[in-house]
Tab-separated table of C-alpha atoms in Angstrom:
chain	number	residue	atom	x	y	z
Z	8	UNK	CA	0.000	0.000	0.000
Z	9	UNK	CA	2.699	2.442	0.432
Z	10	UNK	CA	4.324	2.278	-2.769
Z	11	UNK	CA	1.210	2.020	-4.522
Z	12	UNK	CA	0.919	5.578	-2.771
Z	13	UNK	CA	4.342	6.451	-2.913
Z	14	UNK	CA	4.397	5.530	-6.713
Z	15	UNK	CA	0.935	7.727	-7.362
Z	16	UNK	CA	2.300	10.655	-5.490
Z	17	UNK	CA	5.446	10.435	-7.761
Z	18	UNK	CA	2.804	10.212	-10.880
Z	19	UNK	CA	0.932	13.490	-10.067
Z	20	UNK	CA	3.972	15.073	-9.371
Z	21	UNK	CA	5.569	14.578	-13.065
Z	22	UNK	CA	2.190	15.330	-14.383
Z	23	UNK	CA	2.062	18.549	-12.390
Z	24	UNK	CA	5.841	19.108	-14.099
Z	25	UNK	CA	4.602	18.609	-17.805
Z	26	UNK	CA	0.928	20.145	-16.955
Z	27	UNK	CA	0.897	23.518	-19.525
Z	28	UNK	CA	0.126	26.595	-17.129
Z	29	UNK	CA	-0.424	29.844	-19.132
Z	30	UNK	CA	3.409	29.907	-20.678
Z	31	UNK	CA	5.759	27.161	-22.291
Z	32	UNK	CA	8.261	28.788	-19.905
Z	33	UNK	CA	6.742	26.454	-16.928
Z	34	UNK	CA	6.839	23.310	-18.872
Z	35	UNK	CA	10.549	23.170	-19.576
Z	36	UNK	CA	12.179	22.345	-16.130
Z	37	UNK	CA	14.631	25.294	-15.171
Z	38	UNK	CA	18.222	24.834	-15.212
Z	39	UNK	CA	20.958	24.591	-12.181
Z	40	UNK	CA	20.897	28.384	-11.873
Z	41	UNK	CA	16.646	28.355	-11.204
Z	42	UNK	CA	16.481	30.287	-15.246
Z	43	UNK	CA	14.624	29.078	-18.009
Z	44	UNK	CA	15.725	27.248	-21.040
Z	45	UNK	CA	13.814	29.253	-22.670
Z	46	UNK	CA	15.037	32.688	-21.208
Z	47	UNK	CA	18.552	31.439	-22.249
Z	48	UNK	CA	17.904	30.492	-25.528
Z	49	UNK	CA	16.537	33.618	-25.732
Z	50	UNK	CA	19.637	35.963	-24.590
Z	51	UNK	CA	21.819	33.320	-26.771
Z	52	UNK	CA	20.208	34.979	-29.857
Z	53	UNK	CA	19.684	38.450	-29.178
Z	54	UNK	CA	22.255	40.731	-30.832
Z	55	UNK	CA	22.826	44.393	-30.017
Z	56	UNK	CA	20.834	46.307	-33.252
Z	57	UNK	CA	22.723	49.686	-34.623
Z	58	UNK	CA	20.832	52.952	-34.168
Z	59	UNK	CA	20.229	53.823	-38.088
Z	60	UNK	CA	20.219	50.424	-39.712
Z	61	UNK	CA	21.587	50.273	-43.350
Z	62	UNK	CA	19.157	47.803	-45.351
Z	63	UNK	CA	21.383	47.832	-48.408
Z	64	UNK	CA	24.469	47.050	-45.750
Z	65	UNK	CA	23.703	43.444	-45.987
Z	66	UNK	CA	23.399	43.284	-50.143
Z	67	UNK	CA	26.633	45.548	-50.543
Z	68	UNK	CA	28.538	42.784	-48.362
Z	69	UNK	CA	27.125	40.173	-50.938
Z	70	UNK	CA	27.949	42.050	-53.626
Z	71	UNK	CA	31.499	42.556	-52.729
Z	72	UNK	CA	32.073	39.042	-51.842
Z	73	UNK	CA	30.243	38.183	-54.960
Z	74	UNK	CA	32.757	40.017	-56.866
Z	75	UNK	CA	35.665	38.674	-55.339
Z	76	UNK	CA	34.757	35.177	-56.111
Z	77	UNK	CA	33.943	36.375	-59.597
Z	78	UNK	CA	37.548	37.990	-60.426
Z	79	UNK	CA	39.206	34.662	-58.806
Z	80	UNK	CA	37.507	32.452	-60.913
Z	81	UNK	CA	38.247	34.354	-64.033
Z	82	UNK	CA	41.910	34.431	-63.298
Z	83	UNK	CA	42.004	31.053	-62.624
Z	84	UNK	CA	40.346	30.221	-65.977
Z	85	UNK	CA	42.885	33.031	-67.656
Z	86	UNK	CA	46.005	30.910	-66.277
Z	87	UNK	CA	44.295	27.684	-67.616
Z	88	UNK	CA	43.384	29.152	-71.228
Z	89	UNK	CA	47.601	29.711	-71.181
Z	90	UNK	CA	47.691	32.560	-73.661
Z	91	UNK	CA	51.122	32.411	-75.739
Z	92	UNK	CA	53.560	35.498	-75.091
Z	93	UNK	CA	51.102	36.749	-72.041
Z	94	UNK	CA	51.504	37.365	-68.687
Z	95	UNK	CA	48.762	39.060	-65.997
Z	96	UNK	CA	49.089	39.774	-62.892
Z	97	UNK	CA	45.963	41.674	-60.832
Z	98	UNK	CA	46.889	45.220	-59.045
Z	99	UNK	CA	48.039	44.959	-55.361
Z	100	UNK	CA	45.874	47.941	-54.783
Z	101	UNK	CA	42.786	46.921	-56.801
Z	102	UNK	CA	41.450	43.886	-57.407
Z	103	UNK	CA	39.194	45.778	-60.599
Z	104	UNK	CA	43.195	46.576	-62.373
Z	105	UNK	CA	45.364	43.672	-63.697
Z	106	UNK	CA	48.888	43.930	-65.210
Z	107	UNK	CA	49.425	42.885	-68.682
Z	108	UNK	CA	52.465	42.477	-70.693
Z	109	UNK	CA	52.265	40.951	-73.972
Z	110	UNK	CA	55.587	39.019	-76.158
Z	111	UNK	CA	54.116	39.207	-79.685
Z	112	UNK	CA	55.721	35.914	-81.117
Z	113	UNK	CA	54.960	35.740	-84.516
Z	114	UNK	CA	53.454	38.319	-87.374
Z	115	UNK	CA	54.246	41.753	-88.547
Z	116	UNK	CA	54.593	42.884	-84.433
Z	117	UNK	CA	56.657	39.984	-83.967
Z	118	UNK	CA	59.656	40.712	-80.902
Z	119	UNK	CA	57.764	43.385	-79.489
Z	120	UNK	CA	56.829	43.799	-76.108
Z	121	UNK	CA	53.469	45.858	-74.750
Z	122	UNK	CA	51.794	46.762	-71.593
Z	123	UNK	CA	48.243	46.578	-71.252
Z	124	UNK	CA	46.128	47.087	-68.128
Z	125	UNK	CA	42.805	45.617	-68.351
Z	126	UNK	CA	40.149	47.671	-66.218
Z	127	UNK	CA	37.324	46.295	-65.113
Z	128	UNK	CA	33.684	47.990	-64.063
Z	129	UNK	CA	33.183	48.523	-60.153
Z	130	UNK	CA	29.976	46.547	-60.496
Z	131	UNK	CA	31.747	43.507	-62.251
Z	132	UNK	CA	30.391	41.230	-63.179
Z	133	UNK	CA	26.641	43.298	-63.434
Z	134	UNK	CA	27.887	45.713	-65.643
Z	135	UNK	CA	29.381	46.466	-69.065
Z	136	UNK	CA	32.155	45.594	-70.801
Z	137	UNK	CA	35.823	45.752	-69.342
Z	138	UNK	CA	38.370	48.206	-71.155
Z	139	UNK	CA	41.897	47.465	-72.050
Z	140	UNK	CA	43.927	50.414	-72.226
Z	141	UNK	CA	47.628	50.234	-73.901
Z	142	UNK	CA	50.182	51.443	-71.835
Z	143	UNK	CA	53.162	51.406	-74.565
Z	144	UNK	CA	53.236	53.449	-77.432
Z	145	UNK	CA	51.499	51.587	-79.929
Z	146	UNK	CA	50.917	52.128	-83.783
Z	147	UNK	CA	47.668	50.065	-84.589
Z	148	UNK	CA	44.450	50.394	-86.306
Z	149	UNK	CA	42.486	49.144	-83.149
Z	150	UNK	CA	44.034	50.999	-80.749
Z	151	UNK	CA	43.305	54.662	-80.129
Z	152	UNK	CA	46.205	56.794	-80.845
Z	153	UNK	CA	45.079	59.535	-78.404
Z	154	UNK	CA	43.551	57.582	-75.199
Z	155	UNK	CA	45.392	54.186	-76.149
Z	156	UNK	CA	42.052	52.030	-75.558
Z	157	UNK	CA	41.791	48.911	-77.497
Z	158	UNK	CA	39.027	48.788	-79.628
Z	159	UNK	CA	36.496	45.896	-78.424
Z	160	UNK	CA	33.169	46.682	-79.421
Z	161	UNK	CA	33.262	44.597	-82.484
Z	162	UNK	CA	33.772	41.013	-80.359
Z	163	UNK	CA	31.819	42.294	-77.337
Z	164	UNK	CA	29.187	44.407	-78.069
Z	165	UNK	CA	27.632	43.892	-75.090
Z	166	UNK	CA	29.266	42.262	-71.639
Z	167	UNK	CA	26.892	39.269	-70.776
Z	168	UNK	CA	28.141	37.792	-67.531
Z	169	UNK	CA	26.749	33.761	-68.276
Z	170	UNK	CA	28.425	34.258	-72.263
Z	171	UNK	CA	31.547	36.486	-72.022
Z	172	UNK	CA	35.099	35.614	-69.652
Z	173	UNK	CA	37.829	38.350	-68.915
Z	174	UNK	CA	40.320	35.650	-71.006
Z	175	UNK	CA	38.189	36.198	-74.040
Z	176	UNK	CA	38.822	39.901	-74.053
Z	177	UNK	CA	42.649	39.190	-73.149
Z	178	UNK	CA	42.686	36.527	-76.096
Z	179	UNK	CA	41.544	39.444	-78.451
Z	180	UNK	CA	43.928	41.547	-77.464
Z	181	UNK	CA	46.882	38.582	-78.380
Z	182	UNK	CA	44.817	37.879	-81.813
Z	183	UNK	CA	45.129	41.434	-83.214
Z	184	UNK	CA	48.449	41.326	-83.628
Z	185	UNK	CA	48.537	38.367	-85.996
Z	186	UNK	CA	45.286	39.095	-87.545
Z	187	UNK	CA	44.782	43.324	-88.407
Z	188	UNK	CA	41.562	44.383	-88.808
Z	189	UNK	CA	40.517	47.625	-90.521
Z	190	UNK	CA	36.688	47.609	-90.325
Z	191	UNK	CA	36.529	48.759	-86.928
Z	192	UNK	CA	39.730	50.932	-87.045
Z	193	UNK	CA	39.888	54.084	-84.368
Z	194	UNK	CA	43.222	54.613	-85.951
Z	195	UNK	CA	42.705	55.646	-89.406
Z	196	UNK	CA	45.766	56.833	-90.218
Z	197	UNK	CA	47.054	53.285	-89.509
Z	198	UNK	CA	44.121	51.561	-91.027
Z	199	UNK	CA	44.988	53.769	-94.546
Z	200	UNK	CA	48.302	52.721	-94.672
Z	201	UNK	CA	48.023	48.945	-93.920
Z	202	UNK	CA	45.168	49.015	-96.992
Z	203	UNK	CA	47.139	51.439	-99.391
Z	204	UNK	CA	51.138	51.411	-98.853
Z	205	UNK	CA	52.050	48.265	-96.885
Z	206	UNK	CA	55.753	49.015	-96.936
Z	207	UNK	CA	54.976	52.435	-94.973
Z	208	UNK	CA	52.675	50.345	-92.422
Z	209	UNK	CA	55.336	48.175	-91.543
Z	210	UNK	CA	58.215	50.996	-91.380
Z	211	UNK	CA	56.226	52.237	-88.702
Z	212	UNK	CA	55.208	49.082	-87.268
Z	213	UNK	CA	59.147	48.182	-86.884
Z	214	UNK	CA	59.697	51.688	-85.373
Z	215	UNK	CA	56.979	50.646	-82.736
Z	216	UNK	CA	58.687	47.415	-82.233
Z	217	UNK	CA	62.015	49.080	-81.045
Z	218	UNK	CA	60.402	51.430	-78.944
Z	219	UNK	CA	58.803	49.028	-76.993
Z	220	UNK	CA	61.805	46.578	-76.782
Z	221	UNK	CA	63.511	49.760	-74.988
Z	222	UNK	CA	60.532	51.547	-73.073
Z	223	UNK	CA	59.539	47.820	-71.053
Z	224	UNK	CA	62.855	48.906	-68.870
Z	225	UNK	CA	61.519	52.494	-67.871
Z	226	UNK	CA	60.457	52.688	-64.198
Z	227	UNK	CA	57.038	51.983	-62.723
Z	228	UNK	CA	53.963	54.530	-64.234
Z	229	UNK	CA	52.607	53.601	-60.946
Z	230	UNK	CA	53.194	52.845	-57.371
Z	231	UNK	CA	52.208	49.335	-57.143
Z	232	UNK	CA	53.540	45.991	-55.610
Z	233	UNK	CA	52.428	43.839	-58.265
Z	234	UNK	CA	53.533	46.500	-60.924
Z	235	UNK	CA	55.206	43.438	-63.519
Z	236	UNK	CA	58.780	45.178	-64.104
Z	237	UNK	CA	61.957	44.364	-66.159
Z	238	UNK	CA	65.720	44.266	-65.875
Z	239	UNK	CA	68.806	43.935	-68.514
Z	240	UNK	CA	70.075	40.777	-68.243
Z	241	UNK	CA	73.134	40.284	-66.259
Z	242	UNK	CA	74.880	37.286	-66.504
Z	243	UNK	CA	76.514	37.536	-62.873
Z	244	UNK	CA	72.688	37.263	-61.592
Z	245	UNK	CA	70.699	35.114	-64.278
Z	246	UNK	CA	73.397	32.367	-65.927
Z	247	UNK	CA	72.900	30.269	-63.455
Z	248	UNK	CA	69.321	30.524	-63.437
Z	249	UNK	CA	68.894	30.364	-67.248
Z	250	UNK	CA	71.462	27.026	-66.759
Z	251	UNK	CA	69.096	24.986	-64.387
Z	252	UNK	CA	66.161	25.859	-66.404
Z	253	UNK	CA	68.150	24.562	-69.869
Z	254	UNK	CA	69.875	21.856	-68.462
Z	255	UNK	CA	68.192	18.837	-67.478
Z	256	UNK	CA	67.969	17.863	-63.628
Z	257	UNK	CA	69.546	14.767	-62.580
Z	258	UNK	CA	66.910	12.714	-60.505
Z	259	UNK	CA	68.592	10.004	-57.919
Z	260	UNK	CA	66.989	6.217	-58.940
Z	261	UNK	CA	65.067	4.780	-55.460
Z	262	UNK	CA	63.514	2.053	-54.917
Z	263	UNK	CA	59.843	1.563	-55.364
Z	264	UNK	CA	58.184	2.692	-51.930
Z	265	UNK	CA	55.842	-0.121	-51.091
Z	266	UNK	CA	52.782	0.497	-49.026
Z	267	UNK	CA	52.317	-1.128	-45.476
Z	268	UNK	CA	50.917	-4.805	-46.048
Z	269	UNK	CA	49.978	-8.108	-43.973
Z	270	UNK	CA	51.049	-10.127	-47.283
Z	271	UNK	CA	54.289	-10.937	-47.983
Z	272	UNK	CA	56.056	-10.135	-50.760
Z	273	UNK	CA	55.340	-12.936	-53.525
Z	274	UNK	CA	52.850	-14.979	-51.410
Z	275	UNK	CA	48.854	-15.093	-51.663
Z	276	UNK	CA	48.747	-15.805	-47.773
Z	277	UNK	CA	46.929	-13.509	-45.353
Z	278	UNK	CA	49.175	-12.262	-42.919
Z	279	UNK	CA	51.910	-14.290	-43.806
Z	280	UNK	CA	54.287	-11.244	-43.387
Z	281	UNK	CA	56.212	-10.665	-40.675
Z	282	UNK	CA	55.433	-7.915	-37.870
Z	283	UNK	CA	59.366	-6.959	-37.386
């Protein structure tokens, strides 16, 4: 009889516990301190809120983010493309300004070397299209002879962001060297004489060659780490690096490294190798 009474008391009192009074607070038992789980759970979420809240704050931070894993993957897909005589390197102090030098390897601007710097919108990649703007003195019907901009309108007429990459524009810019066009010309001048006196066009072409050959040694146009620059060679510096990259490296013959194995060597028996 007394546990029967013992055990009924014990029943009302859990059901007394889990009975809902008025507030969900009273049916969740408190904790060591005598406070809610609820009232924790509660401060554990609340978070301080400014005095003038900013709703575009949270969509710039996307944005920006947005953008930065937007210029990463298009660099990574520029190294991969591997454009012939071209090297890139984004600004140190902008992400929106990369570094281009072009080795023209083959046609009538064949040996010489030009700077580019490719600029892209702010709003990349919701925007139009990038420019590329010639930073060496350069004698070409695409390319402005005032402002230096590359003419691109032709290949992108309009930037579409799920079409058009940042190589694409970069791989123009290699193409127009070996293949002139005169449709689109900004330099007219240089558009007239490639059409009508081809010896004259190429004259000047050389002359644009040289220049550039000498002008990829003047100092930095700008103060920037990542500002791709150029010595003369010296052969007390660079013969031995120019002689490990020509001459082969001599590789030491090891042994085969075999993984860790119960089986030895020559044998189809389970653990039949040794545990020394």
């Amino acid at each position: 009889m007394a546990s029967n009474s013992s055990q009924t008391s014990n029943e009302q009192d859990s059901s007394e516990q889990l009975r809902r009074q008025g507030s969900l607070r009273r049916v969740l038992p408190p904790n060591v301190n005598g406070e809610p789980v609820v009232g924790m759970s509660a401060k554990m979420i609340e978070r301080p809120r400014p005095n003038n809240p900013n709703p575009n704050s949270s969509k710039h931070n996307y944005n920006q983010y947005f953008q930065e894993y937007s210029l990463i993957a298009e660099y990574n897909m520029l190294v991969n493309q591997r454009l012939p005589g071209l090297y890139v390197m984004p600004s140190a102090n902008s992400a929106l300004v990369w570094f281009c030098v072009l080795f023209v390897r083959k046609g009538l601007y064949q040996g010489g070397i030009f700077r580019f710097n490719l600029l892209i919108p702010e709003d990349f990649p919701n925007s139009g299209c990038p420019r590329v703007l010639s930073d060496s003195p350069l004698f070409h019907p695409s390319v402005d002879p005032v402002s230096g901009e590359v003419v691109v309108a032709s290949v992108f007429p309009e930037w579409r962001k799920d079409v058009n990459r940042l190589w694409q524009m970069l791989e123009h810019v290699v193409q127009m060297f070996c293949s002139i066009d005169t449709k689109n010309a900004v330099n007219i001048e240089a558009a007239r004489l490639f059409e009508d006196s081809q010896e004259e066009f190429i004259r000047q072409v050389n002359e644009c060659v040289e220049l550039s050959q000498v002008a990829i040694y003047n100092p930095p146009t700008v103060d920037d780490a990542h500002y791709i620059k150029f010595d003369h060679f010296d052969s007390k510096i660079h013969d031995k690096v120019l002689t490990s990259l020509i001459e082969p490296k001599e590789t030491p013959k090891l042994p085969a490294k075999r993984g860790l194995s119960w089986v030895q060597y020559g044998s189809l028996e389970p653990f039949s190798a040794s545990h020394s």
